[in-house]
Amino acid sequence: MRIAEIELREIRMPLLRPFETSFGVTLDRRILILKVSDGTHEGYGEVTAGEGPFYCHETTDTAWHILHDFVIPRTLGKELAGAHGFAPIVADIRGHYMARGGLEAALWDLDARQHGQPLWKFLGGTREEIHAGVSIGIQPSIDKLLKVIHDEVDAGYRRIKIKIKPGWDIEVIRQVREAFPKISLMGDANSAYTLADVALFRRMDAFDVMMFEQPLHHEDIIDHAELQRQIRTPICLDESIHSADDARKAIQIGACRIINIKLGRVGGHREARAVHDVCRDSGVPVWCGGMLESGIGRAHNVALSSLENFSLPGDVAASKRYWAEDVIEPLVEVSPRGTIAQRMEPGIGYSVKQDVLDRCTVRKQIFSA
Ligand code: OSB
Ligand code: MG
């Protein structure tokens, strides 16, 4: 596979609703989109970095810098052993997984198209439909949250994730559980707590929560292992896991019983698959996380979720939950049974709406070999 041209662009897309987590509020997304071409076929990928360095150190702008100055120059004109051959040529770059992962994803789309195969099959996936869940941001009131949950359950979603933070946790979970005794419910803290909160988590054990996602520091596994020893509810790691090695260590010391895999956070499909395999071999289920992606990143998440050990519903939801207008067609849609069907077309299986993409674009650069 020889990469003749790479296009890097920034698009701006307003979210339909503000999304609030323990680390801040997002209203307008600034997303980097990569297009790669071998002269015949094209592939699309998305950088999942946020606007500010709050979920992790990367931002839209640091990703542009790393791609522009380091990742793209190394990839352009190179003869790669398929998308699989990309990771080794950027292996010496430390961190910046989302920047690398955006280009890596585009290369997998291209590789799958070269082989005339849908990406999910090309990745080795077997799930022809995946189970969709939703991530619901912190709301102005518990009543408002209950209403949002009601609507999402009505829409068919199989699992409800709520964001928690100190002051928006046990009372919220108590009331949600009271209003919805049967739903699959989980809480995501995005690192808002410390070991000083063990007693609080022990009290929250009473509400049959599927898992607490990343309760402690974004780089920690040691304290998570201590917390997991003291609570019954499974811990799921998100921020702390960037590689299969991280996953192996976290599982080995008992820091989690579930792992959320995000394509960008681990640097692309190759490492995502490796994390998946480590978890599968240890009996740890995984699910696919989301980063408020446009349709391009979302399509990659749908394909990734087809791997066998993605046995729990992920944060992969319908385009219309996020955008008035998405950049792909058809839109990512969720059935009344809470499922998303895989596409049978080559590559990501969705086509990019060039006019919408161009309208959202605020900067673009083309690199030719
Ligand atoms: O921690 O999973 C997270 C969004 C931005 C940053 C971090 C997270 C999230 C989500 C949203 O929970 C998932 C989605 O709907 O895309
Ligand atoms: Mg999370």
mmCIF file of C-alpha atoms and ligand atoms in Angstrom:
data_model
loop_
_atom_site.group_PDB
_atom_site.id
_atom_site.type_symbol
_atom_site.label_atom_id
_atom_site.label_comp_id
_atom_site.label_asym_id
_atom_site.label_seq_id
_atom_site.Cartn_x
_atom_site.Cartn_y
_atom_site.Cartn_z
ATOM 1 C CA MET A 1 0.000 0.000 0.000
ATOM 2 C CA ARG A 2 1.561 3.281 -1.121
ATOM 3 C CA ILE A 3 0.080 6.519 0.202
ATOM 4 C CA ALA A 4 0.058 9.065 -2.641
ATOM 5 C CA GLU A 5 -1.932 11.802 -0.928
ATOM 6 C CA ILE A 6 -3.133 12.750 2.544
ATOM 7 C CA GLU A 7 -5.719 15.442 3.210
ATOM 8 C CA LEU A 8 -5.985 16.920 6.697
ATOM 9 C CA ARG A 9 -8.896 19.179 7.547
ATOM 10 C CA GLU A 10 -10.570 20.700 10.566
ATOM 11 C CA ILE A 11 -14.340 20.779 10.653
ATOM 12 C CA ARG A 12 -16.598 22.530 13.172
ATOM 13 C CA MET A 13 -19.881 20.942 14.145
ATOM 14 C CA PRO A 14 -22.297 22.298 16.758
ATOM 15 C CA LEU A 15 -23.718 19.614 19.069
ATOM 16 C CA LEU A 16 -27.511 19.530 19.257
ATOM 17 C CA ARG A 17 -27.241 19.668 23.065
ATOM 18 C CA PRO A 18 -24.415 20.656 25.406
ATOM 19 C CA PHE A 19 -22.557 17.623 26.806
ATOM 20 C CA GLU A 20 -21.396 18.018 30.405
ATOM 21 C CA THR A 21 -18.920 15.763 32.208
ATOM 22 C CA SER A 22 -16.949 16.105 35.452
ATOM 23 C CA PHE A 23 -14.240 17.882 33.437
ATOM 24 C CA GLY A 24 -16.353 20.422 31.546
ATOM 25 C CA VAL A 25 -19.018 21.243 28.979
ATOM 26 C CA THR A 26 -18.768 20.722 25.210
ATOM 27 C CA LEU A 27 -20.999 22.685 22.816
ATOM 28 C CA ASP A 28 -19.123 23.005 19.557
ATOM 29 C CA ARG A 29 -16.870 20.271 18.278
ATOM 30 C CA ARG A 30 -13.627 20.968 16.424
ATOM 31 C CA ILE A 31 -12.803 17.705 14.668
ATOM 32 C CA LEU A 32 -9.871 16.710 12.439
ATOM 33 C CA ILE A 33 -10.718 14.499 9.475
ATOM 34 C CA LEU A 34 -8.100 12.633 7.446
ATOM 35 C CA LYS A 35 -8.473 11.367 3.921
ATOM 36 C CA VAL A 36 -5.807 9.088 2.457
ATOM 37 C CA SER A 37 -5.486 8.023 -1.148
ATOM 38 C CA ASP A 38 -3.383 5.475 -3.018
ATOM 39 C CA GLY A 39 -4.336 7.068 -6.344
ATOM 40 C CA THR A 40 -7.291 4.702 -6.821
ATOM 41 C CA HIS A 41 -9.042 4.207 -3.506
ATOM 42 C CA GLU A 42 -9.652 6.567 -0.592
ATOM 43 C CA GLY A 43 -10.017 6.100 3.139
ATOM 44 C CA TYR A 44 -11.397 8.325 5.887
ATOM 45 C CA GLY A 45 -10.476 8.615 9.546
ATOM 46 C CA GLU A 46 -11.247 10.954 12.460
ATOM 47 C CA VAL A 47 -9.104 12.320 15.271
ATOM 48 C CA THR A 48 -11.048 11.954 18.524
ATOM 49 C CA ALA A 49 -9.194 14.599 20.566
ATOM 50 C CA GLY A 50 -11.293 17.164 22.397
ATOM 51 C CA GLU A 51 -11.083 20.924 22.092
ATOM 52 C CA GLY A 52 -9.181 21.311 25.378
ATOM 53 C CA PRO A 53 -6.711 19.100 27.336
ATOM 54 C CA PHE A 54 -9.250 17.869 29.893
ATOM 55 C CA TYR A 55 -10.174 14.287 28.987
ATOM 56 C CA CYS A 56 -6.506 13.719 28.137
ATOM 57 C CA HIS A 57 -3.538 15.887 27.153
ATOM 58 C CA GLU A 58 -4.383 15.910 23.441
ATOM 59 C CA THR A 59 -6.410 18.630 21.738
ATOM 60 C CA THR A 60 -7.554 19.341 18.195
ATOM 61 C CA ASP A 61 -4.582 21.685 17.817
ATOM 62 C CA THR A 62 -1.907 19.386 19.286
ATOM 63 C CA ALA A 63 -3.182 16.654 16.945
ATOM 64 C CA TRP A 64 -2.862 18.980 13.934
ATOM 65 C CA HIS A 65 0.735 19.754 14.982
ATOM 66 C CA ILE A 66 1.721 16.110 15.531
ATOM 67 C CA LEU A 67 0.097 14.975 12.285
ATOM 68 C CA HIS A 68 1.461 17.890 10.238
ATOM 69 C CA ASP A 69 5.030 17.801 11.540
ATOM 70 C CA PHE A 70 5.651 14.142 12.347
ATOM 71 C CA VAL A 71 3.032 11.568 11.403
ATOM 72 C CA ILE A 72 2.066 12.637 7.874
ATOM 73 C CA PRO A 73 5.652 13.225 6.616
ATOM 74 C CA ARG A 74 6.578 9.688 7.690
ATOM 75 C CA THR A 75 3.577 8.107 6.019
ATOM 76 C CA LEU A 76 3.503 9.949 2.723
ATOM 77 C CA GLY A 77 4.931 8.034 -0.232
ATOM 78 C CA LYS A 78 5.847 5.075 2.004
ATOM 79 C CA GLU A 79 5.251 1.510 0.922
ATOM 80 C CA LEU A 80 3.285 0.160 3.886
ATOM 81 C CA ALA A 81 2.494 -3.462 4.604
ATOM 82 C CA GLY A 82 -1.188 -2.518 4.749
ATOM 83 C CA ALA A 83 -2.771 -0.485 7.534
ATOM 84 C CA HIS A 84 -1.117 -2.946 9.910
ATOM 85 C CA GLY A 85 2.257 -1.561 8.832
ATOM 86 C CA PHE A 86 1.508 1.966 10.045
ATOM 87 C CA ALA A 87 1.985 1.596 13.828
ATOM 88 C CA PRO A 88 5.679 0.609 13.591
ATOM 89 C CA ILE A 89 6.616 3.745 11.613
ATOM 90 C CA VAL A 90 5.252 6.027 14.362
ATOM 91 C CA ALA A 91 6.085 3.776 17.335
ATOM 92 C CA ASP A 92 8.811 6.105 18.635
ATOM 93 C CA ILE A 93 6.366 8.990 19.073
ATOM 94 C CA ARG A 94 5.388 9.178 22.739
ATOM 95 C CA GLY A 95 1.745 9.748 23.561
ATOM 96 C CA HIS A 96 -0.473 11.525 21.002
ATOM 97 C CA TYR A 97 -2.455 8.351 20.377
ATOM 98 C CA MET A 98 -5.479 10.199 19.010
ATOM 99 C CA ALA A 99 -3.407 12.036 16.400
ATOM 100 C CA ARG A 100 -1.863 8.773 15.182
ATOM 101 C CA GLY A 101 -5.154 6.925 15.524
ATOM 102 C CA GLY A 102 -6.959 9.303 13.158
ATOM 103 C CA LEU A 103 -4.550 8.561 10.310
ATOM 104 C CA GLU A 104 -4.421 4.868 11.206
ATOM 105 C CA ALA A 105 -8.211 4.644 10.940
ATOM 106 C CA ALA A 106 -8.126 6.243 7.465
ATOM 107 C CA LEU A 107 -5.524 3.671 6.382
ATOM 108 C CA TRP A 108 -7.745 0.784 7.564
ATOM 109 C CA ASP A 109 -10.683 2.182 5.593
ATOM 110 C CA LEU A 110 -8.424 2.417 2.531
ATOM 111 C CA ASP A 111 -6.990 -1.075 3.087
ATOM 112 C CA ALA A 112 -10.474 -2.603 3.426
ATOM 113 C CA ARG A 113 -11.611 -0.817 0.232
ATOM 114 C CA GLN A 114 -8.541 -2.070 -1.634
ATOM 115 C CA HIS A 115 -9.633 -5.569 -0.625
ATOM 116 C CA GLY A 116 -13.272 -4.871 -1.559
ATOM 117 C CA GLN A 117 -14.360 -5.829 1.973
ATOM 118 C CA PRO A 118 -16.432 -4.127 4.636
ATOM 119 C CA LEU A 119 -14.092 -2.829 7.343
ATOM 120 C CA TRP A 120 -15.771 -4.841 10.116
ATOM 121 C CA LYS A 121 -15.115 -8.128 8.292
ATOM 122 C CA PHE A 122 -11.620 -6.998 7.332
ATOM 123 C CA LEU A 123 -10.900 -6.395 11.039
ATOM 124 C CA GLY A 124 -12.051 -9.927 11.818
ATOM 125 C CA GLY A 125 -15.407 -8.954 13.301
ATOM 126 C CA THR A 126 -18.336 -11.330 13.530
ATOM 127 C CA ARG A 127 -21.165 -9.268 15.038
ATOM 128 C CA GLU A 128 -23.530 -8.308 12.207
ATOM 129 C CA GLU A 129 -25.390 -6.050 14.579
ATOM 130 C CA ILE A 130 -24.139 -4.356 17.688
ATOM 131 C CA HIS A 131 -25.903 -3.279 20.861
ATOM 132 C CA ALA A 132 -26.161 0.472 21.364
ATOM 133 C CA GLY A 133 -26.013 2.364 24.634
ATOM 134 C CA VAL A 134 -26.089 6.060 25.466
ATOM 135 C CA SER A 135 -23.919 8.353 27.536
ATOM 136 C CA ILE A 136 -25.983 11.077 29.199
ATOM 137 C CA GLY A 137 -24.205 14.194 30.381
ATOM 138 C CA ILE A 138 -24.738 15.937 33.702
ATOM 139 C CA GLN A 139 -28.155 17.641 33.617
ATOM 140 C CA PRO A 140 -29.489 20.844 35.251
ATOM 141 C CA SER A 141 -31.688 18.746 37.581
ATOM 142 C CA ILE A 142 -32.472 15.144 38.487
ATOM 143 C CA ASP A 143 -35.985 15.559 37.049
ATOM 144 C CA LYS A 144 -34.485 16.596 33.719
ATOM 145 C CA LEU A 145 -32.165 13.574 33.827
ATOM 146 C CA LEU A 146 -35.083 11.218 34.506
ATOM 147 C CA LYS A 147 -36.896 12.635 31.499
ATOM 148 C CA VAL A 148 -33.856 12.186 29.244
ATOM 149 C CA ILE A 149 -33.418 8.587 30.444
ATOM 150 C CA HIS A 150 -37.098 7.904 29.812
ATOM 151 C CA ASP A 151 -36.733 9.094 26.204
ATOM 152 C CA GLU A 152 -33.549 7.064 25.576
ATOM 153 C CA VAL A 153 -35.069 3.883 27.016
ATOM 154 C CA ASP A 154 -38.100 4.527 24.815
ATOM 155 C CA ALA A 155 -35.831 4.859 21.781
ATOM 156 C CA GLY A 156 -34.581 1.322 22.472
ATOM 157 C CA TYR A 157 -31.106 1.910 23.920
ATOM 158 C CA ARG A 158 -29.870 -1.119 25.825
ATOM 159 C CA ARG A 159 -27.773 0.563 28.473
ATOM 160 C CA ILE A 160 -27.876 3.949 30.143
ATOM 161 C CA LYS A 161 -24.645 5.585 31.226
ATOM 162 C CA ILE A 162 -24.830 8.698 33.342
ATOM 163 C CA LYS A 163 -21.962 11.011 34.101
ATOM 164 C CA ILE A 164 -21.201 11.421 37.788
ATOM 165 C CA LYS A 165 -19.076 13.850 39.812
ATOM 166 C CA PRO A 166 -18.877 14.800 43.493
ATOM 167 C CA GLY A 167 -22.290 16.210 44.393
ATOM 168 C CA TRP A 168 -23.964 14.545 41.375
ATOM 169 C CA ASP A 169 -23.652 10.902 42.324
ATOM 170 C CA ILE A 170 -25.342 8.838 45.023
ATOM 171 C CA GLU A 171 -28.598 10.783 45.236
ATOM 172 C CA VAL A 172 -28.849 10.870 41.453
ATOM 173 C CA ILE A 173 -28.211 7.133 41.161
ATOM 174 C CA ARG A 174 -30.682 6.405 43.969
ATOM 175 C CA GLN A 175 -33.445 8.316 42.190
ATOM 176 C CA VAL A 176 -32.644 6.900 38.749
ATOM 177 C CA ARG A 177 -32.751 3.372 40.179
ATOM 178 C CA GLU A 178 -36.032 4.095 41.914
ATOM 179 C CA ALA A 179 -37.608 5.417 38.705
ATOM 180 C CA PHE A 180 -36.095 2.680 36.485
ATOM 181 C CA PRO A 181 -35.636 -0.480 38.592
ATOM 182 C CA LYS A 182 -34.746 -2.720 35.631
ATOM 183 C CA ILE A 183 -32.477 -0.741 33.270
ATOM 184 C CA SER A 184 -28.796 -1.514 32.763
ATOM 185 C CA LEU A 185 -27.262 1.517 34.437
ATOM 186 C CA MET A 186 -23.670 2.663 34.848
ATOM 187 C CA GLY A 187 -21.820 5.751 36.044
ATOM 188 C CA ASP A 188 -18.791 7.443 34.453
ATOM 189 C CA ALA A 189 -16.741 9.710 36.732
ATOM 190 C CA ASN A 190 -13.965 10.740 34.327
ATOM 191 C CA SER A 191 -11.437 10.644 37.197
ATOM 192 C CA ALA A 192 -13.363 12.934 39.571
ATOM 193 C CA TYR A 193 -12.725 10.907 42.780
ATOM 194 C CA THR A 194 -9.888 9.701 45.020
ATOM 195 C CA LEU A 195 -9.420 6.840 47.460
ATOM 196 C CA ALA A 196 -10.831 9.158 50.121
ATOM 197 C CA ASP A 197 -14.221 8.382 48.501
ATOM 198 C CA VAL A 198 -14.170 4.611 49.085
ATOM 199 C CA ALA A 199 -17.049 4.836 51.584
ATOM 200 C CA LEU A 200 -19.210 6.651 49.033
ATOM 201 C CA PHE A 201 -18.571 3.940 46.426
ATOM 202 C CA ARG A 202 -19.398 1.266 49.002
ATOM 203 C CA ARG A 203 -22.743 2.955 49.593
ATOM 204 C CA MET A 204 -23.360 3.126 45.831
ATOM 205 C CA ASP A 205 -22.839 -0.663 45.699
ATOM 206 C CA ALA A 206 -26.480 -0.897 46.841
ATOM 207 C CA PHE A 207 -27.958 0.280 43.518
ATOM 208 C CA ASP A 208 -27.079 -2.585 41.182
ATOM 209 C CA VAL A 209 -24.913 -0.450 38.903
ATOM 210 C CA MET A 210 -23.274 -2.440 36.066
ATOM 211 C CA MET A 211 -19.957 -0.658 36.499
ATOM 212 C CA PHE A 212 -18.267 2.544 37.580
ATOM 213 C CA GLU A 213 -16.129 3.897 34.767
ATOM 214 C CA GLN A 214 -12.783 5.538 35.583
ATOM 215 C CA PRO A 215 -13.576 6.738 39.107
ATOM 216 C CA LEU A 216 -9.958 7.688 39.940
ATOM 217 C CA HIS A 217 -6.970 9.508 38.433
ATOM 218 C CA HIS A 218 -6.589 9.344 34.655
ATOM 219 C CA GLU A 219 -3.144 7.683 34.844
ATOM 220 C CA ASP A 220 -3.818 5.411 37.802
ATOM 221 C CA ILE A 221 -4.250 1.670 38.094
ATOM 222 C CA ILE A 222 -2.854 1.057 41.618
ATOM 223 C CA ASP A 223 -5.549 2.990 43.503
ATOM 224 C CA HIS A 224 -8.220 1.533 41.212
ATOM 225 C CA ALA A 225 -7.072 -1.943 42.313
ATOM 226 C CA GLU A 226 -7.457 -0.874 45.943
ATOM 227 C CA LEU A 227 -10.929 0.547 45.280
ATOM 228 C CA GLN A 228 -11.961 -2.589 43.368
ATOM 229 C CA ARG A 229 -10.903 -4.743 46.348
ATOM 230 C CA GLN A 230 -13.287 -2.757 48.545
ATOM 231 C CA ILE A 231 -16.411 -2.580 46.339
ATOM 232 C CA ARG A 232 -18.640 -5.160 44.644
ATOM 233 C CA THR A 233 -19.571 -3.089 41.598
ATOM 234 C CA PRO A 234 -17.129 -3.756 38.746
ATOM 235 C CA ILE A 235 -14.720 -0.979 37.798
ATOM 236 C CA CYS A 236 -14.314 -0.225 34.087
ATOM 237 C CA LEU A 237 -11.185 1.625 32.981
ATOM 238 C CA ASP A 238 -11.259 4.240 30.220
ATOM 239 C CA GLU A 239 -8.622 7.017 30.531
ATOM 240 C CA SER A 240 -5.917 4.786 32.094
ATOM 241 C CA ILE A 241 -5.702 2.313 29.185
ATOM 242 C CA HIS A 242 -3.647 3.243 26.095
ATOM 243 C CA SER A 243 -2.334 -0.154 25.025
ATOM 244 C CA ALA A 244 -2.640 -3.905 25.324
ATOM 245 C CA ASP A 245 0.212 -3.740 27.839
ATOM 246 C CA ASP A 246 -1.725 -1.260 29.987
ATOM 247 C CA ALA A 247 -4.712 -3.604 29.838
ATOM 248 C CA ARG A 248 -2.610 -6.627 30.808
ATOM 249 C CA LYS A 249 -1.168 -4.824 33.839
ATOM 250 C CA ALA A 250 -4.509 -3.404 34.985
ATOM 251 C CA ILE A 251 -6.169 -6.809 34.782
ATOM 252 C CA GLN A 252 -3.204 -8.510 36.483
ATOM 253 C CA ILE A 253 -3.405 -6.290 39.569
ATOM 254 C CA GLY A 254 -7.219 -6.326 39.698
ATOM 255 C CA ALA A 255 -7.716 -2.652 38.809
ATOM 256 C CA CYS A 256 -10.814 -3.386 36.682
ATOM 257 C CA ARG A 257 -13.185 -6.121 35.560
ATOM 258 C CA ILE A 258 -14.279 -4.390 32.340
ATOM 259 C CA ILE A 259 -12.455 -2.191 29.818
ATOM 260 C CA ASN A 260 -13.819 0.535 27.557
ATOM 261 C CA ILE A 261 -11.904 0.569 24.260
ATOM 262 C CA LYS A 262 -11.674 3.847 22.377
ATOM 263 C CA LEU A 263 -10.045 3.785 18.983
ATOM 264 C CA GLY A 264 -8.293 7.143 19.380
ATOM 265 C CA ARG A 265 -7.182 6.608 22.976
ATOM 266 C CA VAL A 266 -5.224 3.473 22.017
ATOM 267 C CA GLY A 267 -3.872 4.823 18.695
ATOM 268 C CA GLY A 268 -6.032 2.954 16.215
ATOM 269 C CA HIS A 269 -7.576 -0.345 15.145
ATOM 270 C CA ARG A 270 -4.408 -2.416 15.468
ATOM 271 C CA GLU A 271 -3.930 -1.625 19.158
ATOM 272 C CA ALA A 272 -7.691 -1.709 19.792
ATOM 273 C CA ARG A 273 -7.686 -5.287 18.519
ATOM 274 C CA ALA A 274 -4.677 -6.097 20.739
ATOM 275 C CA VAL A 275 -6.456 -4.675 23.818
ATOM 276 C CA HIS A 276 -9.553 -6.654 22.837
ATOM 277 C CA ASP A 277 -7.516 -9.872 22.608
ATOM 278 C CA VAL A 278 -5.783 -9.404 25.972
ATOM 279 C CA CYS A 279 -9.167 -8.813 27.600
ATOM 280 C CA ARG A 280 -10.784 -11.780 25.840
ATOM 281 C CA ASP A 281 -7.971 -14.085 26.938
ATOM 282 C CA SER A 282 -8.445 -12.918 30.547
ATOM 283 C CA GLY A 283 -12.240 -13.197 30.509
ATOM 284 C CA VAL A 284 -12.682 -9.424 30.710
ATOM 285 C CA PRO A 285 -15.548 -8.080 28.550
ATOM 286 C CA VAL A 286 -15.054 -4.854 26.590
ATOM 287 C CA TRP A 287 -17.278 -2.209 25.042
ATOM 288 C CA CYS A 288 -16.644 0.583 22.581
ATOM 289 C CA GLY A 289 -16.413 4.095 24.021
ATOM 290 C CA GLY A 290 -17.388 7.276 22.211
ATOM 291 C CA MET A 291 -15.870 10.737 21.893
ATOM 292 C CA LEU A 292 -18.793 12.696 20.414
ATOM 293 C CA GLU A 293 -17.609 11.662 16.958
ATOM 294 C CA SER A 294 -18.877 12.828 13.602
ATOM 295 C CA GLY A 295 -20.262 10.114 11.338
ATOM 296 C CA ILE A 296 -16.769 9.157 10.179
ATOM 297 C CA GLY A 297 -15.453 8.298 13.641
ATOM 298 C CA ARG A 298 -18.818 6.775 14.507
ATOM 299 C CA ALA A 299 -18.655 4.453 11.471
ATOM 300 C CA HIS A 300 -15.228 3.242 12.642
ATOM 301 C CA ASN A 301 -16.663 2.595 16.124
ATOM 302 C CA VAL A 302 -19.511 0.546 14.652
ATOM 303 C CA ALA A 303 -17.025 -1.585 12.702
ATOM 304 C CA LEU A 304 -14.702 -2.036 15.701
ATOM 305 C CA SER A 305 -17.637 -3.150 17.868
ATOM 306 C CA SER A 306 -18.118 -6.193 15.611
ATOM 307 C CA LEU A 307 -15.218 -8.031 17.303
ATOM 308 C CA GLU A 308 -16.426 -10.956 19.410
ATOM 309 C CA ASN A 309 -15.443 -9.713 22.877
ATOM 310 C CA PHE A 310 -17.407 -6.455 22.517
ATOM 311 C CA SER A 311 -20.117 -8.212 24.487
ATOM 312 C CA LEU A 312 -21.484 -5.171 26.332
ATOM 313 C CA PRO A 313 -23.433 -2.279 24.760
ATOM 314 C CA GLY A 314 -21.104 0.648 23.956
ATOM 315 C CA ASP A 315 -21.408 4.425 23.755
ATOM 316 C CA VAL A 316 -22.046 4.115 20.024
ATOM 317 C CA ALA A 317 -25.382 5.787 19.367
ATOM 318 C CA ALA A 318 -27.380 7.252 16.482
ATOM 319 C CA SER A 319 -26.078 10.259 14.489
ATOM 320 C CA LYS A 320 -29.276 12.158 15.266
ATOM 321 C CA ARG A 321 -28.512 12.232 19.012
ATOM 322 C CA TYR A 322 -25.590 14.537 18.243
ATOM 323 C CA TRP A 323 -26.002 16.379 14.967
ATOM 324 C CA ALA A 324 -28.635 18.313 13.035
ATOM 325 C CA GLU A 325 -26.680 17.238 9.958
ATOM 326 C CA ASP A 326 -24.005 14.527 9.875
ATOM 327 C CA VAL A 327 -21.176 14.201 7.341
ATOM 328 C CA ILE A 328 -22.095 10.677 6.234
ATOM 329 C CA GLU A 329 -24.942 8.939 4.483
ATOM 330 C CA PRO A 330 -26.861 6.998 5.425
ATOM 331 C CA LEU A 331 -26.851 8.217 9.021
ATOM 332 C CA VAL A 332 -25.877 5.812 11.804
ATOM 333 C CA GLU A 333 -29.267 4.576 12.922
ATOM 334 C CA VAL A 334 -30.422 2.591 15.914
ATOM 335 C CA SER A 335 -33.312 0.144 15.608
ATOM 336 C CA PRO A 336 -36.201 0.094 18.113
ATOM 337 C CA ARG A 337 -34.430 -2.968 19.582
ATOM 338 C CA GLY A 338 -31.371 -0.839 20.332
ATOM 339 C CA THR A 339 -29.154 -2.296 17.635
ATOM 340 C CA ILE A 340 -26.979 -0.902 14.836
ATOM 341 C CA ALA A 341 -26.554 -3.070 11.741
ATOM 342 C CA GLN A 342 -23.163 -3.460 10.058
ATOM 343 C CA ARG A 343 -22.843 -2.191 6.478
ATOM 344 C CA MET A 344 -22.043 -4.574 3.646
ATOM 345 C CA GLU A 345 -20.287 -1.992 1.417
ATOM 346 C CA PRO A 346 -16.456 -1.915 1.274
ATOM 347 C CA GLY A 347 -14.567 0.110 3.906
ATOM 348 C CA ILE A 348 -16.477 1.948 6.627
ATOM 349 C CA GLY A 349 -19.592 1.350 4.525
ATOM 350 C CA TYR A 350 -20.964 4.871 4.822
ATOM 351 C CA SER A 351 -20.278 7.514 2.206
ATOM 352 C CA VAL A 352 -18.976 10.946 3.082
ATOM 353 C CA LYS A 353 -21.214 13.861 2.098
ATOM 354 C CA GLN A 354 -18.620 16.067 0.468
ATOM 355 C CA ASP A 355 -20.825 19.170 0.412
ATOM 356 C CA VAL A 356 -21.561 18.974 4.137
ATOM 357 C CA LEU A 357 -17.911 18.248 4.927
ATOM 358 C CA ASP A 358 -16.771 21.242 2.856
ATOM 359 C CA ARG A 359 -19.330 23.518 4.475
ATOM 360 C CA CYS A 360 -18.060 22.584 7.966
ATOM 361 C CA THR A 361 -14.382 22.925 7.039
ATOM 362 C CA VAL A 362 -12.373 25.791 8.561
ATOM 363 C CA ARG A 363 -8.878 24.724 7.436
ATOM 364 C CA LYS A 364 -7.504 22.138 5.079
ATOM 365 C CA GLN A 365 -4.100 21.034 3.878
ATOM 366 C CA ILE A 366 -3.213 18.523 1.185
ATOM 367 C CA PHE A 367 0.075 16.626 1.288
ATOM 368 C CA SER A 368 1.258 14.891 -1.894
ATOM 369 C CA ALA A 369 4.050 12.361 -2.249
HETATM 370 O O1 OSB B 1 -15.490 9.393 29.158
HETATM 371 O O2 OSB B 1 -16.583 8.235 27.786
HETATM 372 C C1 OSB B 1 -16.132 9.331 28.121
HETATM 373 C C2 OSB B 1 -17.303 12.052 25.696
HETATM 374 C C3 OSB B 1 -16.182 12.847 25.633
HETATM 375 C C4 OSB B 1 -15.086 12.509 26.396
HETATM 376 C C5 OSB B 1 -15.116 11.378 27.221
HETATM 377 C C6 OSB B 1 -16.239 10.564 27.281
HETATM 378 C C7 OSB B 1 -17.365 10.938 26.526
HETATM 379 C C8 OSB B 1 -18.617 10.219 26.564
HETATM 380 C C9 OSB B 1 -19.529 10.416 25.379
HETATM 381 O O3 OSB B 1 -19.012 9.589 27.524
HETATM 382 C C10 OSB B 1 -19.713 9.217 24.549
HETATM 383 C C11 OSB B 1 -20.434 9.578 23.273
HETATM 384 O O4 OSB B 1 -21.654 9.660 23.306
HETATM 385 O O5 OSB B 1 -19.763 9.785 22.248
HETATM 386 MG MG MG B 2 -15.391 7.481 30.015
#
